[in-house]
PDB file of C-alpha atoms and ligand atoms in Angstrom:
ATOM      1  CA  MET A 136       5.923 -36.672  16.704  1.00 59.00           C
ATOM      2  CA  SER A 137       3.136 -33.748  16.844  1.00 79.00           C
ATOM      3  CA  LYS A 138       1.481 -33.652  20.006  1.00 92.00           C
ATOM      4  CA  TYR A 139      -2.979 -33.891  20.084  1.00 96.00           C
ATOM      5  CA  LEU A 140      -4.302 -30.974  19.863  1.00 97.00           C
ATOM      6  CA  LEU A 141      -7.498 -29.582  22.681  1.00 98.00           C
ATOM      7  CA  VAL A 142      -9.869 -26.980  21.327  1.00 98.00           C
ATOM      8  CA  GLY A 143     -11.911 -24.999  23.919  1.00 98.00           C
ATOM      9  CA  ASN A 144     -15.166 -24.033  21.918  1.00 98.00           C
ATOM     10  CA  TRP A 145     -16.499 -21.810  24.213  1.00 98.00           C
ATOM     11  CA  LYS A 146     -19.739 -20.149  21.181  1.00 98.00           C
ATOM     12  CA  MET A 147     -21.250 -17.039  22.769  1.00 98.00           C
ATOM     13  CA  ASN A 148     -20.439 -17.972  26.966  1.00 98.00           C
ATOM     14  CA  PRO A 149     -19.735 -17.278  29.326  1.00 98.00           C
ATOM     15  CA  GLN A 150     -21.830 -14.023  29.849  1.00 98.00           C
ATOM     16  CA  LYS A 151     -19.531 -12.585  32.082  1.00 97.00           C
ATOM     17  CA  GLU A 152     -15.912 -11.430  31.590  1.00 97.00           C
ATOM     18  CA  VAL A 153     -15.021 -12.680  35.487  1.00 97.00           C
ATOM     19  CA  ASP A 154     -16.710 -15.678  34.049  1.00 98.00           C
ATOM     20  CA  VAL A 155     -12.712 -15.671  32.089  1.00 97.00           C
ATOM     21  CA  LYS A 156     -10.464 -15.330  34.169  1.00 96.00           C
ATOM     22  CA  LYS A 157     -12.329 -18.510  36.666  1.00 97.00           C
ATOM     23  CA  LYS A 158     -12.318 -21.601  34.056  1.00 98.00           C
ATOM     24  CA  ILE A 159      -8.544 -20.866  33.156  1.00 97.00           C
ATOM     25  CA  SER A 160      -7.954 -20.619  36.336  1.00 96.00           C
ATOM     26  CA  ASP A 161      -9.819 -23.513  37.049  1.00 97.00           C
ATOM     27  CA  PHE A 162      -8.546 -25.841  34.703  1.00 97.00           C
ATOM     28  CA  LYS A 163      -5.002 -24.989  35.306  1.00 96.00           C
ATOM     29  CA  LYS A 164      -5.935 -26.191  38.684  1.00 96.00           C
ATOM     30  CA  HIS A 165      -7.420 -29.306  37.676  1.00 97.00           C
ATOM     31  CA  SER A 166      -4.774 -29.803  34.373  1.00 96.00           C
ATOM     32  CA  LYS A 167      -1.430 -29.152  36.639  1.00 95.00           C
ATOM     33  CA  GLY A 168       1.040 -32.200  35.831  1.00 94.00           C
ATOM     34  CA  LEU A 169      -0.743 -33.659  32.897  1.00 94.00           C
ATOM     35  CA  ARG A 170       1.091 -32.995  29.469  1.00 91.00           C
ATOM     36  CA  GLY A 171       1.715 -33.421  26.186  1.00 90.00           C
ATOM     37  CA  VAL A 172      -1.255 -32.456  24.162  1.00 95.00           C
ATOM     38  CA  ASP A 173      -1.816 -28.770  23.039  1.00 96.00           C
ATOM     39  CA  VAL A 174      -4.619 -27.379  24.660  1.00 98.00           C
ATOM     40  CA  VAL A 175      -6.418 -23.803  22.520  1.00 98.00           C
ATOM     41  CA  ILE A 176      -8.899 -22.064  24.513  1.00 98.00           C
ATOM     42  CA  CYS A 177     -11.540 -19.693  22.018  1.00 98.00           C
ATOM     43  CA  PRO A 178     -13.716 -17.785  24.073  1.00 98.00           C
ATOM     44  CA  PRO A 179     -15.634 -15.619  22.148  1.00 98.00           C
ATOM     45  CA  HIS A 180     -14.426 -12.200  20.620  1.00 98.00           C
ATOM     46  CA  VAL A 181     -15.147 -10.100  23.822  1.00 98.00           C
ATOM     47  CA  PHE A 182     -13.578 -11.454  26.238  1.00 98.00           C
ATOM     48  CA  ILE A 183     -10.352 -12.897  23.899  1.00 98.00           C
ATOM     49  CA  GLN A 184      -8.305  -9.797  25.905  1.00 97.00           C
ATOM     50  CA  SER A 185      -9.332 -11.055  28.744  1.00 97.00           C
ATOM     51  CA  ALA A 186      -8.456 -14.498  28.244  1.00 97.00           C
ATOM     52  CA  SER A 187      -4.975 -13.340  26.762  1.00 97.00           C
ATOM     53  CA  ARG A 188      -4.046 -12.760  29.971  1.00 95.00           C
ATOM     54  CA  PHE A 189      -4.035 -16.249  31.590  1.00 93.00           C
ATOM     55  CA  CYS A 190      -3.503 -18.437  28.864  1.00 91.00           C
ATOM     56  CA  SER A 191       0.274 -19.578  29.375  1.00 86.00           C
ATOM     57  CA  GLY A 192       1.711 -22.403  28.587  1.00 85.00           C
ATOM     58  CA  SER A 193       0.510 -25.519  27.270  1.00 83.00           C
ATOM     59  CA  ILE A 194      -2.501 -23.744  26.572  1.00 95.00           C
ATOM     60  CA  SER A 195      -2.010 -21.409  23.533  1.00 97.00           C
ATOM     61  CA  LEU A 196      -5.339 -18.368  22.811  1.00 98.00           C
ATOM     62  CA  GLY A 197      -8.368 -19.428  19.424  1.00 98.00           C
ATOM     63  CA  ALA A 198     -10.891 -17.202  18.392  1.00 98.00           C
ATOM     64  CA  GLN A 199     -14.133 -18.613  16.985  1.00 98.00           C
ATOM     65  CA  ASP A 200     -13.942 -16.385  13.472  1.00 98.00           C
ATOM     66  CA  MET A 201     -11.978 -13.845  11.438  1.00 98.00           C
ATOM     67  CA  PHE A 202     -12.368 -11.748   9.007  1.00 98.00           C
ATOM     68  CA  TRP A 203     -10.542 -11.909   5.490  1.00 98.00           C
ATOM     69  CA  LYS A 204      -9.645  -8.615   5.030  1.00 97.00           C
ATOM     70  CA  LYS A 205      -6.785  -6.031   6.357  1.00 96.00           C
ATOM     71  CA  GLU A 206      -8.474  -3.503   7.237  1.00 97.00           C
ATOM     72  CA  GLY A 207     -10.756  -0.998   6.441  1.00 97.00           C
ATOM     73  CA  SER A 208     -14.834  -0.598   6.796  1.00 98.00           C
ATOM     74  CA  TYR A 209     -16.245  -3.860   7.923  1.00 98.00           C
ATOM     75  CA  THR A 210     -19.140  -3.169  10.333  1.00 98.00           C
ATOM     76  CA  GLY A 211     -18.769  -5.850  13.422  1.00 97.00           C
ATOM     77  CA  GLU A 212     -15.743  -7.620  12.297  1.00 98.00           C
ATOM     78  CA  THR A 213     -12.349  -8.459  13.313  1.00 98.00           C
ATOM     79  CA  SER A 214      -9.202  -8.193  11.447  1.00 98.00           C
ATOM     80  CA  PRO A 215      -6.195 -11.055  11.531  1.00 98.00           C
ATOM     81  CA  GLU A 216      -4.108  -8.395  13.482  1.00 97.00           C
ATOM     82  CA  MET A 217      -6.343  -7.040  15.614  1.00 98.00           C
ATOM     83  CA  LEU A 218      -6.225 -11.110  16.713  1.00 98.00           C
ATOM     84  CA  ARG A 219      -2.751 -11.177  16.785  1.00 97.00           C
ATOM     85  CA  GLY A 220      -2.593  -8.106  19.297  1.00 97.00           C
ATOM     86  CA  PHE A 221      -3.521 -10.363  21.783  1.00 97.00           C
ATOM     87  CA  ASP A 222      -1.064 -13.590  20.793  1.00 96.00           C
ATOM     88  CA  VAL A 223      -4.203 -15.680  18.872  1.00 98.00           C
ATOM     89  CA  GLN A 224      -2.572 -18.641  17.744  1.00 97.00           C
ATOM     90  CA  TYR A 225      -5.229 -20.319  16.134  1.00 98.00           C
ATOM     91  CA  VAL A 226      -8.747 -19.457  14.626  1.00 98.00           C
ATOM     92  CA  ILE A 227     -12.211 -21.997  14.001  1.00 98.00           C
ATOM     93  CA  ILE A 228     -13.016 -21.112   9.973  1.00 98.00           C
ATOM     94  CA  GLY A 229     -16.151 -22.183   8.986  1.00 98.00           C
ATOM     95  CA  HIS A 230     -17.612 -24.018  11.677  1.00 98.00           C
ATOM     96  CA  SER A 231     -21.214 -25.617  10.724  1.00 98.00           C
ATOM     97  CA  GLU A 232     -23.592 -23.229  13.341  1.00 98.00           C
ATOM     98  CA  ARG A 233     -21.472 -20.358  10.991  1.00 98.00           C
ATOM     99  CA  ARG A 234     -22.067 -21.782   7.605  1.00 97.00           C
ATOM    100  CA  GLU A 235     -25.285 -22.209   9.455  1.00 97.00           C
ATOM    101  CA  LEU A 236     -25.739 -17.938   9.019  1.00 97.00           C
ATOM    102  CA  GLY A 237     -24.732 -18.032   5.238  1.00 97.00           C
ATOM    103  CA  GLU A 238     -20.798 -18.746   5.708  1.00 98.00           C
ATOM    104  CA  THR A 239     -19.599 -20.424   2.099  1.00 98.00           C
ATOM    105  CA  ASN A 240     -16.970 -22.223   1.852  1.00 98.00           C
ATOM    106  CA  GLU A 241     -15.260 -19.414  -0.446  1.00 98.00           C
ATOM    107  CA  ILE A 242     -15.494 -17.098   2.415  1.00 98.00           C
ATOM    108  CA  VAL A 243     -14.164 -20.002   4.444  1.00 98.00           C
ATOM    109  CA  ALA A 244     -11.304 -20.180   1.591  1.00 98.00           C
ATOM    110  CA  GLN A 245     -10.998 -16.953   1.799  1.00 98.00           C
ATOM    111  CA  LYS A 246     -10.713 -16.350   5.277  1.00 98.00           C
ATOM    112  CA  THR A 247      -7.814 -19.721   5.901  1.00 98.00           C
ATOM    113  CA  SER A 248      -5.718 -17.763   3.521  1.00 97.00           C
ATOM    114  CA  ALA A 249      -5.757 -14.705   5.493  1.00 97.00           C
ATOM    115  CA  ALA A 250      -5.548 -16.334   8.546  1.00 98.00           C
ATOM    116  CA  LEU A 251      -2.042 -18.248   7.147  1.00 97.00           C
ATOM    117  CA  GLU A 252      -0.618 -15.019   5.994  1.00 96.00           C
ATOM    118  CA  SER A 253      -1.199 -13.268   9.047  1.00 96.00           C
ATOM    119  CA  ARG A 254       0.724 -16.920  10.895  1.00 96.00           C
ATOM    120  CA  ILE A 255      -2.807 -17.509  12.862  1.00 98.00           C
ATOM    121  CA  LEU A 256      -3.226 -21.429  12.410  1.00 98.00           C
ATOM    122  CA  PRO A 257      -6.502 -22.152  11.018  1.00 98.00           C
ATOM    123  CA  ILE A 258      -8.964 -24.782  11.775  1.00 98.00           C
ATOM    124  CA  VAL A 259     -11.100 -25.458   8.964  1.00 98.00           C
ATOM    125  CA  CYS A 260     -14.194 -26.790   9.876  1.00 98.00           C
ATOM    126  CA  VAL A 261     -16.450 -29.348   7.727  1.00 98.00           C
ATOM    127  CA  GLY A 262     -18.959 -31.576   8.211  1.00 98.00           C
ATOM    128  CA  GLU A 263     -22.063 -33.025   6.482  1.00 97.00           C
ATOM    129  CA  LYS A 264     -26.182 -31.601   7.935  1.00 94.00           C
ATOM    130  CA  THR A 265     -27.033 -35.347   7.194  1.00 94.00           C
ATOM    131  CA  ARG A 266     -25.946 -39.378   6.412  1.00 93.00           C
ATOM    132  CA  ASP A 267     -27.664 -40.825   3.703  1.00 92.00           C
ATOM    133  CA  GLU A 268     -27.277 -44.066   2.499  1.00 91.00           C
ATOM    134  CA  GLU A 269     -26.048 -43.534  -1.129  1.00 91.00           C
ATOM    135  CA  GLY A 270     -23.188 -41.868   0.352  1.00 90.00           C
ATOM    136  CA  LYS A 271     -24.089 -38.699  -0.892  1.00 94.00           C
ATOM    137  CA  TYR A 272     -22.121 -37.067   2.808  1.00 97.00           C
ATOM    138  CA  LEU A 273     -18.807 -38.076   1.449  1.00 97.00           C
ATOM    139  CA  ASP A 274     -19.373 -35.634  -2.071  1.00 97.00           C
ATOM    140  CA  GLU A 275     -20.127 -33.063   0.306  1.00 96.00           C
ATOM    141  CA  ILE A 276     -17.330 -33.682   2.478  1.00 98.00           C
ATOM    142  CA  LYS A 277     -15.241 -33.568  -0.649  1.00 98.00           C
ATOM    143  CA  THR A 278     -16.515 -30.053  -1.641  1.00 98.00           C
ATOM    144  CA  GLN A 279     -16.296 -28.739   1.577  1.00 98.00           C
ATOM    145  CA  LEU A 280     -12.106 -29.296   1.744  1.00 98.00           C
ATOM    146  CA  THR A 281     -11.732 -28.791  -1.808  1.00 97.00           C
ATOM    147  CA  GLU A 282     -13.283 -25.592  -1.980  1.00 98.00           C
ATOM    148  CA  SER A 283     -12.499 -24.607   1.618  1.00 97.00           C
ATOM    149  CA  LEU A 284      -8.638 -25.101   1.539  1.00 97.00           C
ATOM    150  CA  ARG A 285      -9.071 -24.093  -2.440  1.00 93.00           C
ATOM    151  CA  LYS A 286      -5.887 -20.245  -1.964  1.00 93.00           C
ATOM    152  CA  VAL A 287      -3.882 -22.137   0.077  1.00 94.00           C
ATOM    153  CA  PRO A 288       0.175 -21.875  -1.095  1.00 88.00           C
ATOM    154  CA  LYS A 289       1.652 -26.225  -0.970  1.00 84.00           C
ATOM    155  CA  THR A 290       4.025 -23.984   1.224  1.00 89.00           C
ATOM    156  CA  LYS A 291       1.346 -23.273   3.783  1.00 94.00           C
ATOM    157  CA  ILE A 292      -1.374 -26.154   3.788  1.00 93.00           C
ATOM    158  CA  ASP A 293       0.836 -27.977   6.420  1.00 92.00           C
ATOM    159  CA  SER A 294      -0.147 -25.055   9.117  1.00 96.00           C
ATOM    160  CA  VAL A 295      -3.809 -25.997   8.954  1.00 97.00           C
ATOM    161  CA  VAL A 296      -6.195 -28.181  10.905  1.00 98.00           C
ATOM    162  CA  ILE A 297      -9.083 -29.330   9.274  1.00 98.00           C
ATOM    163  CA  ALA A 298     -11.869 -30.263  12.516  1.00 98.00           C
ATOM    164  CA  TYR A 299     -14.284 -32.745  11.127  1.00 98.00           C
ATOM    165  CA  GLU A 300     -17.377 -32.175  12.551  1.00 98.00           C
ATOM    166  CA  PRO A 301     -20.454 -34.210  11.695  1.00 97.00           C
ATOM    167  CA  VAL A 302     -23.750 -31.729  12.213  1.00 96.00           C
ATOM    168  CA  TRP A 303     -26.222 -34.254  13.528  1.00 96.00           C
ATOM    169  CA  ALA A 304     -23.576 -34.515  16.519  1.00 96.00           C
ATOM    170  CA  ILE A 305     -22.976 -31.212  17.395  1.00 96.00           C
ATOM    171  CA  GLY A 306     -24.815 -30.253  21.073  1.00 95.00           C
ATOM    172  CA  ALA A 307     -26.663 -34.262  20.789  1.00 95.00           C
ATOM    173  CA  SER A 308     -26.804 -36.546  22.830  1.00 94.00           C
ATOM    174  CA  SER A 309     -23.964 -39.133  22.078  1.00 94.00           C
ATOM    175  CA  ALA A 310     -20.627 -38.826  19.332  1.00 95.00           C
ATOM    176  CA  MET A 311     -20.450 -40.176  16.477  1.00 96.00           C
ATOM    177  CA  ASP A 312     -18.719 -44.273  16.636  1.00 97.00           C
ATOM    178  CA  SER A 313     -15.534 -44.070  16.350  1.00 96.00           C
ATOM    179  CA  HIS A 314     -15.001 -46.743  14.578  1.00 96.00           C
ATOM    180  CA  GLU A 315     -17.237 -44.684  12.178  1.00 96.00           C
ATOM    181  CA  MET A 316     -15.504 -41.785  12.449  1.00 97.00           C
ATOM    182  CA  HIS A 317     -11.909 -44.186  11.829  1.00 96.00           C
ATOM    183  CA  GLN A 318     -13.001 -44.089   8.463  1.00 96.00           C
ATOM    184  CA  MET A 319     -14.063 -40.610   7.776  1.00 97.00           C
ATOM    185  CA  THR A 320     -10.385 -39.630   8.222  1.00 97.00           C
ATOM    186  CA  LEU A 321      -8.844 -42.372   5.994  1.00 97.00           C
ATOM    187  CA  PHE A 322     -11.370 -40.364   3.697  1.00 98.00           C
ATOM    188  CA  ILE A 323     -10.554 -37.698   5.303  1.00 98.00           C
ATOM    189  CA  LYS A 324      -6.600 -37.981   4.215  1.00 97.00           C
ATOM    190  CA  LYS A 325      -7.656 -38.957   1.085  1.00 97.00           C
ATOM    191  CA  THR A 326      -9.177 -36.168  -0.195  1.00 97.00           C
ATOM    192  CA  LEU A 327      -6.819 -34.709   1.375  1.00 96.00           C
ATOM    193  CA  ILE A 328      -3.506 -36.605  -1.245  1.00 96.00           C
ATOM    194  CA  LYS A 329      -5.090 -36.555  -3.867  1.00 95.00           C
ATOM    195  CA  MET A 330      -5.546 -32.769  -3.350  1.00 94.00           C
ATOM    196  CA  PHE A 331      -1.271 -32.397  -1.905  1.00 93.00           C
ATOM    197  CA  SER A 332       0.663 -35.628  -1.516  1.00 93.00           C
ATOM    198  CA  ARG A 333       0.865 -37.463   1.214  1.00 95.00           C
ATOM    199  CA  LYS A 334       3.043 -36.489   2.626  1.00 94.00           C
ATOM    200  CA  VAL A 335       1.704 -33.204   2.799  1.00 92.00           C
ATOM    201  CA  ALA A 336      -1.153 -34.800   4.228  1.00 94.00           C
ATOM    202  CA  ASP A 337      -0.112 -36.915   6.891  1.00 93.00           C
ATOM    203  CA  LYS A 338       1.044 -33.226   8.336  1.00 94.00           C
ATOM    204  CA  ILE A 339      -2.111 -31.583   8.060  1.00 96.00           C
ATOM    205  CA  ARG A 340      -3.853 -32.220  10.957  1.00 97.00           C
ATOM    206  CA  VAL A 341      -7.501 -33.364  11.544  1.00 98.00           C
ATOM    207  CA  LEU A 342      -9.668 -33.378  14.381  1.00 98.00           C
ATOM    208  CA  TYR A 343     -13.393 -34.699  15.200  1.00 98.00           C
ATOM    209  CA  GLY A 344     -15.759 -32.493  17.282  1.00 98.00           C
ATOM    210  CA  GLY A 345     -19.112 -33.631  17.970  1.00 98.00           C
ATOM    211  CA  SER A 346     -20.442 -34.567  21.476  1.00 97.00           C
ATOM    212  CA  ILE A 347     -17.192 -35.095  23.069  1.00 98.00           C
ATOM    213  CA  THR A 348     -17.115 -35.811  26.806  1.00 98.00           C
ATOM    214  CA  GLU A 349     -14.292 -37.484  29.227  1.00 97.00           C
ATOM    215  CA  ASP A 350     -16.067 -40.836  28.817  1.00 97.00           C
ATOM    216  CA  ASN A 351     -15.535 -40.861  24.796  1.00 97.00           C
ATOM    217  CA  ALA A 352     -12.507 -38.216  23.911  1.00 98.00           C
ATOM    218  CA  ARG A 353      -9.839 -41.354  24.884  1.00 97.00           C
ATOM    219  CA  ASP A 354     -11.460 -43.806  22.127  1.00 96.00           C
ATOM    220  CA  MET A 355     -12.504 -40.803  19.808  1.00 97.00           C
ATOM    221  CA  ILE A 356      -8.804 -40.726  19.246  1.00 97.00           C
ATOM    222  CA  GLU A 357      -7.240 -43.815  19.396  1.00 96.00           C
ATOM    223  CA  LEU A 358      -9.471 -45.632  17.496  1.00 96.00           C
ATOM    224  CA  GLY A 359     -10.604 -42.344  15.173  1.00 96.00           C
ATOM    225  CA  ASN A 360      -7.567 -42.277  14.704  1.00 95.00           C
ATOM    226  CA  VAL A 361      -7.715 -38.573  14.764  1.00 97.00           C
ATOM    227  CA  ASP A 362      -4.855 -35.728  15.912  1.00 97.00           C
ATOM    228  CA  GLY A 363      -7.318 -33.885  18.711  1.00 97.00           C
ATOM    229  CA  LEU A 364     -10.438 -32.830  19.828  1.00 98.00           C
ATOM    230  CA  LEU A 365     -12.819 -29.502  18.879  1.00 98.00           C
ATOM    231  CA  VAL A 366     -15.438 -29.617  22.083  1.00 98.00           C
ATOM    232  CA  GLY A 367     -17.515 -27.466  22.635  1.00 98.00           C
ATOM    233  CA  ARG A 368     -20.317 -27.641  25.753  1.00 98.00           C
ATOM    234  CA  ALA A 369     -17.364 -29.885  27.822  1.00 98.00           C
ATOM    235  CA  SER A 370     -14.952 -27.041  27.201  1.00 98.00           C
ATOM    236  CA  LEU A 371     -17.617 -25.122  29.275  1.00 98.00           C
ATOM    237  CA  ASP A 372     -17.228 -27.135  32.935  1.00 98.00           C
ATOM    238  CA  PRO A 373     -13.182 -26.723  33.988  1.00 98.00           C
ATOM    239  CA  LYS A 374     -12.872 -29.996  35.533  1.00 98.00           C
ATOM    240  CA  GLN A 375     -14.404 -32.322  32.758  1.00 98.00           C
ATOM    241  CA  PHE A 376     -12.353 -30.384  30.487  1.00 98.00           C
ATOM    242  CA  ALA A 377      -9.285 -31.130  32.148  1.00 98.00           C
ATOM    243  CA  LEU A 378     -10.736 -34.575  32.476  1.00 98.00           C
ATOM    244  CA  ILE A 379     -10.923 -34.584  28.410  1.00 98.00           C
ATOM    245  CA  TYR A 380      -7.170 -33.798  28.747  1.00 98.00           C
ATOM    246  CA  LYS A 381      -6.558 -36.200  31.423  1.00 97.00           C
ATOM    247  CA  ASN A 382      -8.147 -38.889  29.479  1.00 97.00           C
ATOM    248  CA  ILE A 383      -5.769 -37.415  25.853  1.00 96.00           C
ATOM    249  CA  SER A 384      -2.590 -37.095  27.045  1.00 94.00           C
ATOM    250  CA  ASN A 385      -2.863 -40.909  28.809  1.00 88.00           C
ATOM    251  CA  ALA A 386      -3.637 -42.718  24.657  1.00 91.00           C
ATOM    252  CA  LYS A 387      -1.996 -44.862  23.201  1.00 84.00           C
ATOM    253  CA  ARG A 388      -0.193 -43.552  20.604  1.00 68.00           C
ATOM    254  CA  ARG A 389      -0.264 -44.200  16.061  1.00 61.00           C
ATOM    255  CA  PHE A 390       3.057 -42.860  14.909  1.00 49.00           C
TER     256      PHE A 390
HETATM  257  P1  PGA B 431     -20.738 -29.852  21.385  1.00 79.85           P
HETATM  258  O1  PGA B 431     -19.772 -28.666  20.277  1.00 79.85           O
HETATM  259  O2  PGA B 431     -18.505 -30.556  21.943  1.00 79.85           O
HETATM  260  O3  PGA B 431     -21.399 -29.486  21.912  1.00 79.85           O
HETATM  261  O4  PGA B 431     -21.425 -30.928  20.659  1.00 79.85           O
HETATM  262  C1  PGA B 431     -19.049 -28.828  18.798  1.00 79.85           C
HETATM  263  C2  PGA B 431     -18.431 -28.455  18.211  1.00 79.85           C
HETATM  264  O5  PGA B 431     -19.909 -27.681  17.591  1.00 79.85           O
HETATM  265  O6  PGA B 431     -17.141 -27.073  18.145  1.00 79.85           O
END
């Protein structure tokens, strides 16, 4: 039985290194005694080294992005090996905020396979910008999944984590309805079964992301039928993030 995955995406926060230690140690304090959930904290690259000193036990370190080349003349980029050096275990790939800056499914595919090659677990983000009555957004999700996972070898596919994040629910006032998420989880699983096999699809963890708080986290897990959550704003508040942890550690298992 795999544990729920709780990923905190700090985005371009905090501004000062001293707050990195404070956030992680406060989170540890507030979540003391809780178990049953794998927590991943994804600080900005410049704070990875600092965060690596404080992440321990059930808290792993993640990055928010990564380049696909091993080394060379790529100004401003960070290689998988550099991240491995600080024990980074997960990497968010293709977040909608990066896609907005021009990241394509092709780039996401390259980064996903490079992460796997370096033994970093990729959290591949997909999600539609808007919804339409005819259900064309489902084609968009299908295309994102097929093209982004195109380069993943069958032997490594079960290390991939999919994060479904509808763009319209990110940074919004409320999350997507958990029953609607249940439909989306089924759709994603169905697509993965077609691409790979049922056995493989069963092993791929599907997360939800977009305006998760301590109030909707448990419902999203239980009713949305997801394996975990990708949390933005609420992950910056250690107390709130710990409450999300607590609420999902009490969630009923579907297995
Ligand atoms: P949010 O962000 O929780 O602040 O909506 C989620 C994300 O962008 O990953």
